[in-house]
Short mmCIF file of C-alpha atoms and ligand atoms in Angstrom, two decimals:
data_model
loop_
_atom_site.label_atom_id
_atom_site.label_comp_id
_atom_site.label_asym_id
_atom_site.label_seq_id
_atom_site.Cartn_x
_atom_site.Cartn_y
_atom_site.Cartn_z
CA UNK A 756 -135.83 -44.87 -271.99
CA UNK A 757 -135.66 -42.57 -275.16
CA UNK A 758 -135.60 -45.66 -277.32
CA UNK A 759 -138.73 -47.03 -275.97
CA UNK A 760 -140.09 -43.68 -276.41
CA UNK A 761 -139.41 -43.52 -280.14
CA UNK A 762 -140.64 -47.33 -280.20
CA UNK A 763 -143.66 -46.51 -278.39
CA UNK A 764 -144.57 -44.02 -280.74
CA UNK A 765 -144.00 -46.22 -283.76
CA UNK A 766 -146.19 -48.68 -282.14
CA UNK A 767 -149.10 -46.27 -281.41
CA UNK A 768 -148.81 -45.17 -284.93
CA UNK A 769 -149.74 -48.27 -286.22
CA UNK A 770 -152.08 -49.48 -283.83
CA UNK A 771 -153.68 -46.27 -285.19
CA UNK A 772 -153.66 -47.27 -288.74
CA UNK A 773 -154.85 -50.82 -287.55
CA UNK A 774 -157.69 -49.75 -284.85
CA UNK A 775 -159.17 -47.16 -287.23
CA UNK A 776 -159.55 -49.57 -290.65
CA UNK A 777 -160.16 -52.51 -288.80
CA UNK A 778 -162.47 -51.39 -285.69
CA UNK A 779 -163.88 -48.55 -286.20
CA UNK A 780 -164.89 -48.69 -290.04
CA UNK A 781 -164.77 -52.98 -289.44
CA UNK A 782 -164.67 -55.41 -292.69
CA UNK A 783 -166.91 -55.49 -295.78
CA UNK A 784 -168.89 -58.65 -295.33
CA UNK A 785 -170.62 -59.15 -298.47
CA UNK A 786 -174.22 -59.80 -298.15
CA UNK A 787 -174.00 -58.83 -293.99
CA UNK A 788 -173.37 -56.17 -292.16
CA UNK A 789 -169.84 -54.90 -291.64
CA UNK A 790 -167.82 -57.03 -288.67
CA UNK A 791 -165.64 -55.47 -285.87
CA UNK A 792 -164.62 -56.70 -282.79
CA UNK A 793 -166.66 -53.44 -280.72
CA UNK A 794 -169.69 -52.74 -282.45
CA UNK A 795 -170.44 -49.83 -280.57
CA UNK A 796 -166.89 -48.25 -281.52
CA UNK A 797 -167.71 -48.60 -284.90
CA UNK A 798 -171.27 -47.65 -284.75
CA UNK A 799 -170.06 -44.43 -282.65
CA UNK A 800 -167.10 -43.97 -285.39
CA UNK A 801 -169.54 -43.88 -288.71
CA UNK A 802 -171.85 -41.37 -286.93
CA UNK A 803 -169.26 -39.38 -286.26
CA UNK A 804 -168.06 -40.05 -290.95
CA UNK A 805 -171.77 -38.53 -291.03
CA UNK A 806 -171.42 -35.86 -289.23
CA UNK A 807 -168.59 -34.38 -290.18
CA UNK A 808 -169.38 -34.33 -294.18
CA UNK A 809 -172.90 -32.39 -293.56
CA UNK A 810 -171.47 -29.93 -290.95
CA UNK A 811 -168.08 -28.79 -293.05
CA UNK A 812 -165.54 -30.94 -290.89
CA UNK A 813 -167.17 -30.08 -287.48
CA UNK A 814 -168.30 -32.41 -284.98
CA UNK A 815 -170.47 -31.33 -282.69
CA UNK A 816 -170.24 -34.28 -280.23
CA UNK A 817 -166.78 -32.89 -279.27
CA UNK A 818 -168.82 -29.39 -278.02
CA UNK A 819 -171.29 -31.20 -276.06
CA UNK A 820 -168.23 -33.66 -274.48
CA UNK A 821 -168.79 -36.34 -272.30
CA UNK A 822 -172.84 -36.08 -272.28
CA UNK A 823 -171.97 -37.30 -276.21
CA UNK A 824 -172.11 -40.77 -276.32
CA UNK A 825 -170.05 -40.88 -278.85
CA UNK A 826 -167.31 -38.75 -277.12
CA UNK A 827 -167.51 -40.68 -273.99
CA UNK A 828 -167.15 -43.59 -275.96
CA UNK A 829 -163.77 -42.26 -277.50
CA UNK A 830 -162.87 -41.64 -274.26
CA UNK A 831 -163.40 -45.01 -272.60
CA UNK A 832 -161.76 -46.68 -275.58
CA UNK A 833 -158.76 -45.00 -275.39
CA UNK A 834 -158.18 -44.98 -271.56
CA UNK A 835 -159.04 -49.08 -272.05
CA UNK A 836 -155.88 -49.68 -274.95
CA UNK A 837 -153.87 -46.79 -272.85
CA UNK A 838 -154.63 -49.45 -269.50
CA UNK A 839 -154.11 -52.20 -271.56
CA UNK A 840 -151.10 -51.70 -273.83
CA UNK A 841 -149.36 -49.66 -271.05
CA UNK A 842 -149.64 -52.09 -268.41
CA UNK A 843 -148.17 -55.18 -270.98
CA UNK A 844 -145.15 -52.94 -272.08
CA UNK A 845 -144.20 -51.87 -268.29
CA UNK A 846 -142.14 -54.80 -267.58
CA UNK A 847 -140.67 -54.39 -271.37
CA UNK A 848 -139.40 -50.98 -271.45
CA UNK A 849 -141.10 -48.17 -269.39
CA UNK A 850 -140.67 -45.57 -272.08
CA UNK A 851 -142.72 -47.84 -274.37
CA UNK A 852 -144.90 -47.55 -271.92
CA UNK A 853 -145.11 -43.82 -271.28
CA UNK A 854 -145.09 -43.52 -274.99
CA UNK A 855 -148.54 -45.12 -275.07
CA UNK A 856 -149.93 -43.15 -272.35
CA UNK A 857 -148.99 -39.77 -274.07
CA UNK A 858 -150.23 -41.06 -277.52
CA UNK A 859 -153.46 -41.99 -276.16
CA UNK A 860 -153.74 -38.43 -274.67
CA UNK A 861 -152.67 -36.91 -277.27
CA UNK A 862 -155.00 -38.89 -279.94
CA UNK A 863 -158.01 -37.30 -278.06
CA UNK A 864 -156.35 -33.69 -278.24
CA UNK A 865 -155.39 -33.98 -282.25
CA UNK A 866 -159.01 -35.38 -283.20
CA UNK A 867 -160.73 -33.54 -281.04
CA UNK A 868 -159.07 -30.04 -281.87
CA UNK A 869 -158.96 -31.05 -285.45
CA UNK A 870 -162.94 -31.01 -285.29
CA UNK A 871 -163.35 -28.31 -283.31
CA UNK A 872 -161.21 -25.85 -285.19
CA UNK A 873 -161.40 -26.83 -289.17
CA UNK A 874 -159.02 -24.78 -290.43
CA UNK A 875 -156.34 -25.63 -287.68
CA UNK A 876 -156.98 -29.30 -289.19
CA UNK A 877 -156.47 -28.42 -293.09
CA UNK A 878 -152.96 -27.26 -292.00
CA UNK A 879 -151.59 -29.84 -288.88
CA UNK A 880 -153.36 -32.99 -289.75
CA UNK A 881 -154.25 -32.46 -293.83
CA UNK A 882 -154.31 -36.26 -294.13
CA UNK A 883 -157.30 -37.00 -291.65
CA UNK A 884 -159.33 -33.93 -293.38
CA UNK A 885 -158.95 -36.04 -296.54
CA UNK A 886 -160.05 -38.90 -294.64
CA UNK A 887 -162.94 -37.70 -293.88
CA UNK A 888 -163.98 -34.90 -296.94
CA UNK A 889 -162.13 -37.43 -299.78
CA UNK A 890 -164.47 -39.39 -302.67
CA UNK A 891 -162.24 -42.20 -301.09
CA UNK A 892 -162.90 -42.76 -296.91
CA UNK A 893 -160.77 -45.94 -297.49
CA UNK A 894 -158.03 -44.48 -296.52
CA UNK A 895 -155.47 -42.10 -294.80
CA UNK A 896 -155.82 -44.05 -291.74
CA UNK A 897 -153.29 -42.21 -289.29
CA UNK A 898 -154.79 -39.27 -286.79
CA UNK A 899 -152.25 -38.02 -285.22
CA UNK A 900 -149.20 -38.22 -287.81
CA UNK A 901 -149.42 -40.07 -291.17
CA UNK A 902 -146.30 -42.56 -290.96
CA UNK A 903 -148.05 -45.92 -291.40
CA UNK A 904 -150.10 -44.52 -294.57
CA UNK A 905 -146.74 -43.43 -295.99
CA UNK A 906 -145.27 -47.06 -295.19
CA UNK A 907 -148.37 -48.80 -296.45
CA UNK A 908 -148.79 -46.86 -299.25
CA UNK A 909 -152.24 -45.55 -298.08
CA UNK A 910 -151.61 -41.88 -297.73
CA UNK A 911 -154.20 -40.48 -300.85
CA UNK A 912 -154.30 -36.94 -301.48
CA UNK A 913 -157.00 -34.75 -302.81
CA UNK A 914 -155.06 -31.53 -303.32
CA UNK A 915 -151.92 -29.72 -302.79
CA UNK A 916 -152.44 -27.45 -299.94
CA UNK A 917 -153.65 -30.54 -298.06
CA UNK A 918 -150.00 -32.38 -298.50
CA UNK A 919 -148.16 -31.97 -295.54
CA UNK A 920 -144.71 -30.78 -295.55
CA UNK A 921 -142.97 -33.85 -295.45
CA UNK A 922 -144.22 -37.24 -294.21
CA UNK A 923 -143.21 -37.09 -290.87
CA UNK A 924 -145.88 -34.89 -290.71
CA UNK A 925 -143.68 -32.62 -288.27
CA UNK A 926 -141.96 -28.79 -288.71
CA UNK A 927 -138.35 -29.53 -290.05
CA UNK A 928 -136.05 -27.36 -291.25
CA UNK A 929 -136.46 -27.05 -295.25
CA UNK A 930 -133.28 -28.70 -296.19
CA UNK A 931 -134.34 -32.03 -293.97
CA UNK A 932 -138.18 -31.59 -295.55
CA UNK A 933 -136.87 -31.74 -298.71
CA UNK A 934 -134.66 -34.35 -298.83
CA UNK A 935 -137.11 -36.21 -296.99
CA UNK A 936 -139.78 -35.70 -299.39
CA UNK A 937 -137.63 -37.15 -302.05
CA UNK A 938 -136.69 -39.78 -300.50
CA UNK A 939 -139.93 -40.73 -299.95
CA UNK A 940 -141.81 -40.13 -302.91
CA UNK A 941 -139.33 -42.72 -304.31
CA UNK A 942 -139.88 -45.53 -301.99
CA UNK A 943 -143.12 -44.97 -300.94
CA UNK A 944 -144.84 -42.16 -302.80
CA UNK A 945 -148.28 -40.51 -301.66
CA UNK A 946 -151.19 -41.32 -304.13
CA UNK A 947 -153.11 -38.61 -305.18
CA UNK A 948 -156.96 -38.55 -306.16
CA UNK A 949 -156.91 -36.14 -309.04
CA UNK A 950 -154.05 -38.18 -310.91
CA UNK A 951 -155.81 -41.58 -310.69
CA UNK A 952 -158.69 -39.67 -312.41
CA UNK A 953 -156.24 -38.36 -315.16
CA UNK A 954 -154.96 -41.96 -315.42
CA UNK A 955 -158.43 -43.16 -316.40
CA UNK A 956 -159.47 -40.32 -318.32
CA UNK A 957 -156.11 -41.12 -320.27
CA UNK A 958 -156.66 -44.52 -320.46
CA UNK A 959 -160.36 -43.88 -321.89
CA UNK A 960 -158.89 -41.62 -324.23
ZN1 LIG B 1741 -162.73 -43.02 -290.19
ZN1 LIG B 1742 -168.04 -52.79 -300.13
ZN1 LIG B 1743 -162.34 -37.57 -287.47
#
């Protein structure tokens, strides 16, 4: 049960990297419009990009709630993959398929919150307040934690105080943190934005 848990969770994280670069912003096309699979997630999902840089982070679709198309949208979407990828791991391992349930609940609590209370954001989920407030949108695709931008090496920073403790993106105790950290940043390290713009200033120079 536990394992499937853990594997669940690991499985939502990355369908979370995947749903968000590949549906909801969709493919470049050049010439044509951008392609996803559900148009009306990604429509829905750059309104929302919009929003959020004029109002500071907020989005006020999350006050209004389900009258907001675009909320009730989020909302459909994720009971559908919840229905979906919980009913196909069931017969495969029933934490799997618990773990999908509780990430899908708990996608809609992070994001939500996140735009709701700004600051709260900035400090439990730094990476998706430089997804959105970054020069770069084109990345930092994880909500809820940032594991598959660490282990796809798309995790790009745009300051300090928005690096999260560690990459697990969850309280440790310092001695784990650290040693975590360097491990990381020597298999995978986080990019930052600043230091790419050194590197070409340096390069120019
Ligand atoms: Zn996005
Ligand atoms: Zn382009
Ligand atoms: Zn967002």
């Amino acid at each position: 049960m536990w394992k499937g848990f853990l594997a669940g969770l690991v499985v939502a994280n990355g369908f979370e990297w995947v749903a968000h670069k590949y549906i909801l912003h969709g493919t470049h096309r050049a010439g044509k419009p951008r392609y996803s699979p559900v148009p009306d997630s990604m429509k829905s999902h750059w309104e929302h990009h919009r929003e959020v840089r004029k109002t500071d982070f907020h989005d006020q679709g999350y006050v209004e709630g389900i009258s907001n198309w675009r909320t009730k949208n989020e909302i459909i979407s994720l009971a559908v993959v919840a229905g979906v990828f919980g009913t196909a791991f069931y017969p495969v391992s029933k934490g799997m398929s618990l773990a999908v349930l509780y990430c899908a609940g708990n996608y809609y609590y992070i994001h939500r919150r996140a735009h709701l209370e700004p600051e709260w954001a900035m400090k439990r989920i730094p990476w998706h307040y430089d997804h959105h407030m970054n020069s770069n949108q084109d990345a930092n695709w994880c909500v809820t934690k940032p594991w598959f931008d660490y282990i796809l090496g798309t995790r790009v920073i745009s300051a300090p105080e928005l690096q999260e403790a560690n990459p697990l993106g969850i309280a440790l105790p310092q001695v784990l943190s650290d040693s975590l950290n360097w491990a990381v940043s020597r298999i995978r390290p986080a990019k930052w934005v600043e230091k790419k713009a050194e590197r070409l200033e340096n390069a120019a120079a």
